[in-house]
CSV table of C-alpha atoms in Angstrom, one decimal:
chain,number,residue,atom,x,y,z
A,1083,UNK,CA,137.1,129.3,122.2
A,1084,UNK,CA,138.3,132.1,120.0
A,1085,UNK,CA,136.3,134.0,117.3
A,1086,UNK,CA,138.4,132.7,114.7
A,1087,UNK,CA,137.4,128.8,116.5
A,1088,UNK,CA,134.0,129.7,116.4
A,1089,UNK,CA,133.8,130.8,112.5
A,1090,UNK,CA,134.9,127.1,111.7
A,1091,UNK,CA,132.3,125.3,113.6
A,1092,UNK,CA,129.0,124.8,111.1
A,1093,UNK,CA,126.2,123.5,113.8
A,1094,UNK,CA,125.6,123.5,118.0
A,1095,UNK,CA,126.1,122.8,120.4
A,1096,UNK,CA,129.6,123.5,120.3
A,1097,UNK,CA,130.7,119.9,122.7
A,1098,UNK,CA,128.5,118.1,121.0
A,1099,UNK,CA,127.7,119.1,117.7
A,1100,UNK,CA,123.9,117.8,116.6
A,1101,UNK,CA,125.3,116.1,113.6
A,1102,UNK,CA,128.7,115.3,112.0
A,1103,UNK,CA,130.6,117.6,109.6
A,1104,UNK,CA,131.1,115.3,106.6
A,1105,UNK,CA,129.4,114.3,103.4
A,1106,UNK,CA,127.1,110.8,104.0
A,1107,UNK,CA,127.5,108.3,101.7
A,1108,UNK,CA,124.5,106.1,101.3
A,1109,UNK,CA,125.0,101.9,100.7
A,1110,UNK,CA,121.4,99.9,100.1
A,1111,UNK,CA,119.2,102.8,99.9
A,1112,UNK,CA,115.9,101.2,99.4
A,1113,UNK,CA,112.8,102.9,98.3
A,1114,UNK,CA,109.4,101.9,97.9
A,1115,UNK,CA,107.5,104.7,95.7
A,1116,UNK,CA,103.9,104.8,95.2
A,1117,UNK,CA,102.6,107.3,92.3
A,1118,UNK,CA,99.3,108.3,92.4
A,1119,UNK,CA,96.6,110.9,91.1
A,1120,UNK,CA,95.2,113.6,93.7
A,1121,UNK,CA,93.0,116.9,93.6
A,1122,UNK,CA,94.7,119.6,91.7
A,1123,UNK,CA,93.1,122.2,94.1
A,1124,UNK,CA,94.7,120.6,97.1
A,1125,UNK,CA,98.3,120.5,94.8
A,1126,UNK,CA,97.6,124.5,94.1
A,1127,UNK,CA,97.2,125.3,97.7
A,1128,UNK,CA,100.6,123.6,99.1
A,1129,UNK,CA,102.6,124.4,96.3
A,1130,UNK,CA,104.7,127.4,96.1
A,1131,UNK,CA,105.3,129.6,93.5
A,1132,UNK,CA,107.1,129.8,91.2
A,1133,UNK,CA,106.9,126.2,90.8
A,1134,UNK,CA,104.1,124.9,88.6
A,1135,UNK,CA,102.3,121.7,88.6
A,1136,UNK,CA,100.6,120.1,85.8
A,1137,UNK,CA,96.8,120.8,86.1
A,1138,UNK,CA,95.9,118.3,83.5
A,1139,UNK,CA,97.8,115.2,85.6
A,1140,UNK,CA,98.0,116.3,89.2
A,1141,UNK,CA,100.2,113.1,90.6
A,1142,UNK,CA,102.2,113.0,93.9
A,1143,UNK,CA,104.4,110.4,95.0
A,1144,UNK,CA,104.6,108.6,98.3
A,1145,UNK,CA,107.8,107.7,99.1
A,1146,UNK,CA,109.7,105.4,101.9
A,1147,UNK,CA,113.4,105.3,102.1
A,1148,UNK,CA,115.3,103.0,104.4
A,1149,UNK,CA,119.0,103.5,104.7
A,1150,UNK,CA,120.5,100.8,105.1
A,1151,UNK,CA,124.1,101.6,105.7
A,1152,UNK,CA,125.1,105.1,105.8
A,1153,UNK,CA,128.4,107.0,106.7
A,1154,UNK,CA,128.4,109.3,109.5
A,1155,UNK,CA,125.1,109.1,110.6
A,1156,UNK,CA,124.2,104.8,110.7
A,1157,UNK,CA,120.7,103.4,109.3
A,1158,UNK,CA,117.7,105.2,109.5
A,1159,UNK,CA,114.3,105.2,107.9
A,1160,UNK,CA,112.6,108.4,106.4
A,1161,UNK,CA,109.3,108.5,104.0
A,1162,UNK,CA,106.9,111.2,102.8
A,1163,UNK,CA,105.6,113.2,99.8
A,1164,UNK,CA,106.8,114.5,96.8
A,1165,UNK,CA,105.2,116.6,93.7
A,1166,UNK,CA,105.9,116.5,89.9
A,1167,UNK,CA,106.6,120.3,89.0
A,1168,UNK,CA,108.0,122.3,86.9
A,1169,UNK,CA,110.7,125.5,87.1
A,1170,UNK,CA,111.6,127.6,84.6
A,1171,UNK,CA,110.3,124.8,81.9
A,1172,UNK,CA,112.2,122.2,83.4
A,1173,UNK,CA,110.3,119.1,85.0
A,1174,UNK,CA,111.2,118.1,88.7
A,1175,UNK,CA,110.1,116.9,91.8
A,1176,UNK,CA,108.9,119.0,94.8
A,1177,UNK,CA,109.5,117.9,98.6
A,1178,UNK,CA,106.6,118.8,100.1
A,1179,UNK,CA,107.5,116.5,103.6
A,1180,UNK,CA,109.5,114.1,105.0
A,1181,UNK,CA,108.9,112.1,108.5
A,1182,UNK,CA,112.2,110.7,110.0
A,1183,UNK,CA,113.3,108.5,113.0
A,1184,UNK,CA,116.8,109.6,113.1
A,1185,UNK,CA,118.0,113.1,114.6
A,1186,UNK,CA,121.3,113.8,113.3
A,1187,UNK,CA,119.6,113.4,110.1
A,1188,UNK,CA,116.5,115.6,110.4
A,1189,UNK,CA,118.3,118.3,112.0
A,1190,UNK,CA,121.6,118.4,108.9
A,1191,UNK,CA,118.7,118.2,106.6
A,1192,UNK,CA,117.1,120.9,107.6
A,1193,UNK,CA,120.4,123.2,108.7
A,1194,UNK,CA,122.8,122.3,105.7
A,1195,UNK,CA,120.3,122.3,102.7
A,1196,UNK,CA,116.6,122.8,103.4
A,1197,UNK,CA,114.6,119.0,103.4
A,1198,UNK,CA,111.9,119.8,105.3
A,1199,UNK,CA,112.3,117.0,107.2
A,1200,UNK,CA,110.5,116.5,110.9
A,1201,UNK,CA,110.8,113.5,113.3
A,1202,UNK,CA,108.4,110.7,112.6
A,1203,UNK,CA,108.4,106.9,113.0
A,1204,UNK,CA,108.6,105.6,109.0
A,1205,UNK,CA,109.2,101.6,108.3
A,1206,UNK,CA,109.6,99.6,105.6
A,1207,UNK,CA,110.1,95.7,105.8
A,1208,UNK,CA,108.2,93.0,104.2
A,1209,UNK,CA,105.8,91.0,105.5
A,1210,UNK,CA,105.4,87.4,103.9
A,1211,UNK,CA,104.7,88.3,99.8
A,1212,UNK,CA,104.0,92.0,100.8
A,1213,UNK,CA,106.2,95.0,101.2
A,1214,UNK,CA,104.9,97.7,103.4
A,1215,UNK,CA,105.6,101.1,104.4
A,1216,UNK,CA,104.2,103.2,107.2
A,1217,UNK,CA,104.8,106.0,109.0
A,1218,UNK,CA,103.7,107.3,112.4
A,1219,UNK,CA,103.2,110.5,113.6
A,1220,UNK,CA,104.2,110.0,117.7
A,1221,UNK,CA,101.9,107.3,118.5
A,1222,UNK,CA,99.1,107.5,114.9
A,1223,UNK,CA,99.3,106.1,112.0
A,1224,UNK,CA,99.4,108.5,109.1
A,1225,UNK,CA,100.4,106.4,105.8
A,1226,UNK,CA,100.4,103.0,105.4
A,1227,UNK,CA,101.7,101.7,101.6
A,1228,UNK,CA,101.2,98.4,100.6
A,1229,UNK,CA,102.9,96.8,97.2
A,1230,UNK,CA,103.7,92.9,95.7
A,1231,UNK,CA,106.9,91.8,96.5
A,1232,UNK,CA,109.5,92.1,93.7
A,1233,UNK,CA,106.8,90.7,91.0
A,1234,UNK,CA,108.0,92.4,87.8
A,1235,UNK,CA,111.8,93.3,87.5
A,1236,UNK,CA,111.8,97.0,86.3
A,1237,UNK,CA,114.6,98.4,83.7
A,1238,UNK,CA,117.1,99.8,86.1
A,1239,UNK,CA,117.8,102.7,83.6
A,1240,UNK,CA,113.9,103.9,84.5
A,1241,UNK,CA,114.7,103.1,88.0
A,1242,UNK,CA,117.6,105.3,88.0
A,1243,UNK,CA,115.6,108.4,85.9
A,1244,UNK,CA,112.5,107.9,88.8
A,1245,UNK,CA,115.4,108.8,91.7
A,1246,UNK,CA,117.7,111.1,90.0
A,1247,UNK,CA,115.0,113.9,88.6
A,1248,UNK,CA,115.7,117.9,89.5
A,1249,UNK,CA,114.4,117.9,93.1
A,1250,UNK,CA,113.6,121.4,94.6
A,1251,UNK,CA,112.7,122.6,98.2
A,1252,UNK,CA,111.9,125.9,100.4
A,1253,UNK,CA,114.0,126.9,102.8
A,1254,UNK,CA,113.2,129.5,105.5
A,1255,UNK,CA,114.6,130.6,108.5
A,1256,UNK,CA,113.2,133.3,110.6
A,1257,UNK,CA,115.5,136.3,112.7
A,1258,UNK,CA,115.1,136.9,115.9
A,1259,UNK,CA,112.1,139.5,115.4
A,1260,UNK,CA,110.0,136.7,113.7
A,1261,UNK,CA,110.6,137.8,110.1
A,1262,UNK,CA,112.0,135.6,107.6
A,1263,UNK,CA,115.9,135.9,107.4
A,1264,UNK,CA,116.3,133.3,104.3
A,1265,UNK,CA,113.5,132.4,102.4
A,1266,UNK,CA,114.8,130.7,99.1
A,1267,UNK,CA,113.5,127.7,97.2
A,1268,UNK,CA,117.0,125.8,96.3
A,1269,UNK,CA,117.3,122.9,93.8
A,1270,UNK,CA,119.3,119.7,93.7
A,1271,UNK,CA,120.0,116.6,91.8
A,1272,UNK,CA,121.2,112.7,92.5
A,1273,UNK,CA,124.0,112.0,89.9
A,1274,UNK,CA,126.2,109.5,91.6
A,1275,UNK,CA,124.1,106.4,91.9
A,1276,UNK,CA,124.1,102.7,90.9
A,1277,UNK,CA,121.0,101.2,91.3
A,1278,UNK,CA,121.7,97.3,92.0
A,1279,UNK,CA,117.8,96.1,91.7
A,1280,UNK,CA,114.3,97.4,90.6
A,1281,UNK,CA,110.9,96.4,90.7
A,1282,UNK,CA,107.1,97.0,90.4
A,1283,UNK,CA,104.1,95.7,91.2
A,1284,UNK,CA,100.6,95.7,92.6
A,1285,UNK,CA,100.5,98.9,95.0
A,1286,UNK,CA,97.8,100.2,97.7
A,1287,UNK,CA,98.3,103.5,99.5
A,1288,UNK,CA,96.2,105.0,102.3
A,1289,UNK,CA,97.0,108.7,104.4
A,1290,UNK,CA,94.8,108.9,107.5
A,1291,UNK,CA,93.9,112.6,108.9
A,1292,UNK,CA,96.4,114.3,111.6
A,1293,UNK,CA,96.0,117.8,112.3
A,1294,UNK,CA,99.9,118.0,112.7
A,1295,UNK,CA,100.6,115.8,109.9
A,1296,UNK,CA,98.4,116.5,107.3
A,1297,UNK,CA,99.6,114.2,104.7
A,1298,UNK,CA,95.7,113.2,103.8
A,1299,UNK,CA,95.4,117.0,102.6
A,1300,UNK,CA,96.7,115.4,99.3
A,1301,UNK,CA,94.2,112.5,98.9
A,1302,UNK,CA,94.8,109.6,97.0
A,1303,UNK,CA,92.2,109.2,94.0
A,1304,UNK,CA,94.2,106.7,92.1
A,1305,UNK,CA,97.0,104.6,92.6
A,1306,UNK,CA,99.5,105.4,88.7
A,1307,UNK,CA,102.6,102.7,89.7
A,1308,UNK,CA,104.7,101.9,92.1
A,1309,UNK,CA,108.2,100.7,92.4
A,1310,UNK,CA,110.8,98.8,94.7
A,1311,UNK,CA,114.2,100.1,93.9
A,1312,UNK,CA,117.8,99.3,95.8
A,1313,UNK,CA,120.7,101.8,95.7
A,1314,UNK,CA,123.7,103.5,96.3
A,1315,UNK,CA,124.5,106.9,96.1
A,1316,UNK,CA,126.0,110.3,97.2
A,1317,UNK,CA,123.4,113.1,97.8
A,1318,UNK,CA,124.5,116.4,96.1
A,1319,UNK,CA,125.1,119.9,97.3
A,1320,UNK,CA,122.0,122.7,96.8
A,1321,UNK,CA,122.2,125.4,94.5
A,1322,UNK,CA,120.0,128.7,95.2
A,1323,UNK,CA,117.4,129.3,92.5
A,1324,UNK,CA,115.0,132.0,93.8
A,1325,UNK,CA,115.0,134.3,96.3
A,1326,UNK,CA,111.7,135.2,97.9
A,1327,UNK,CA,113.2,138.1,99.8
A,1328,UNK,CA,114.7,139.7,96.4
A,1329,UNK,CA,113.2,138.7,93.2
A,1330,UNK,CA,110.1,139.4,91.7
A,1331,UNK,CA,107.7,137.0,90.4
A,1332,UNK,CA,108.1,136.7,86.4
């Protein structure tokens, strides 16, 4: 293959490239979203700057996705934790993980924007009058969500402000001597969506201890809301917004 070749290709290996070259788009994207009050100490240590949380209402949210259709890549399931914060005076949502069960998508995640997205076993179905979401970590169980089966229809207009808020993430990537060669936190947004239904309901959420999956580290004090939302939607490009290897702190 010739050097001019080579510059086109965007992932390895070369015969068999770990996941396809085009933009996903997402049909039945269903989410079950638990909101729910933790230690603000625990939120300050995981956390980076220069994002800020709110000290007075230290929330995360637990999160279960399961795509139901999706282009390129088929249906997969994905779930894990995200934090309220601000940047620059503007409120957001910070990934802090995500547990998958599909490859192609962990691995374009990570490469093309910077989800920090490892391979779990997440699930969400319902079971009778309850909708549940768990994920495993190889064979434990680290979250298991619990919430009322589409009880109270929820204004789709909030449904669509809960999934389409400023989300940022770190992204770092070591050279070969070990040192970081990108370490940026990069922001992004969902804008093309229709959400087709939305609920809430009674919720329950439990994180079980794992060394290696130390979702617990953020421990659930009180369970806020919770929501059951149905959608489609394009997921947009990142934009850089600071660079750890060049900027200063402000």
């Amino acid at each position: 293959m010739k050097i001019e070749d080579v510059r086109l290709q965007i992932n390895t290996p070369l015969p068999n490239q770990a996941y396809p070259p085009v933009m996903a788009r997402f049909t039945d994207r269903e989410y079950l979203n638990i909101v729910y009050r933790t230690d603000a100490d625990a939120l300050r240590a995981v956390v980076p700057e220069p994002l800020q949380i709110d000290e007075r209402e230290p929330l995360v949210r637990f999160e279960i996705m399961r795509m139901n259709e999706v282009t390129a890549y088929g249906p997969y399931t994905e779930g894990g934790l995200v934090v309220p914060v601000t940047f620059d005076a503007e409120p957001g949502e910070y990934l802090h993980s995500m547990y998958l069960d599909s490859f192609p998508a962990t691995v374009a995640g990570r490469e093309l924007s910077a989800y920090p997205k490892v391979i779990g076993a997440p699930k969400l179905y319902v079971d009778g009058p309850t909708l549940v979401g768990t994920i495993d970590f190889g064979t434990l169980r680290i979250a298991t969500a619990t919430m009322g089966y589409k009880h109270y229809e929820l204004d789709k207009r909030d449904a669509e402000a809960q999934i389409t808020v400023p989300t940022f993430m770190l992204k770092t990537v070591p050279g070969y001597d070990g040192a970081p060669r990108v370490q940026e936190l990069v922001r992004t947004q969902i804008s093309d969506v229709v959400v087709k239904e939305a609920y809430t309901g009674p919720a329950r959420l439990q994180l079980f201890q794992h060394a290696l999956a130390p979702l617990a580290d953020l421990p659930v004090l009180e369970v806020v809301s919770a929501s059951h939302i149905n959608t489609d939607l394009t997921l947009a490009p990142v934009k850089l917004v600071f660079n750890y290897l060049t900027e200063e702190m402000r």
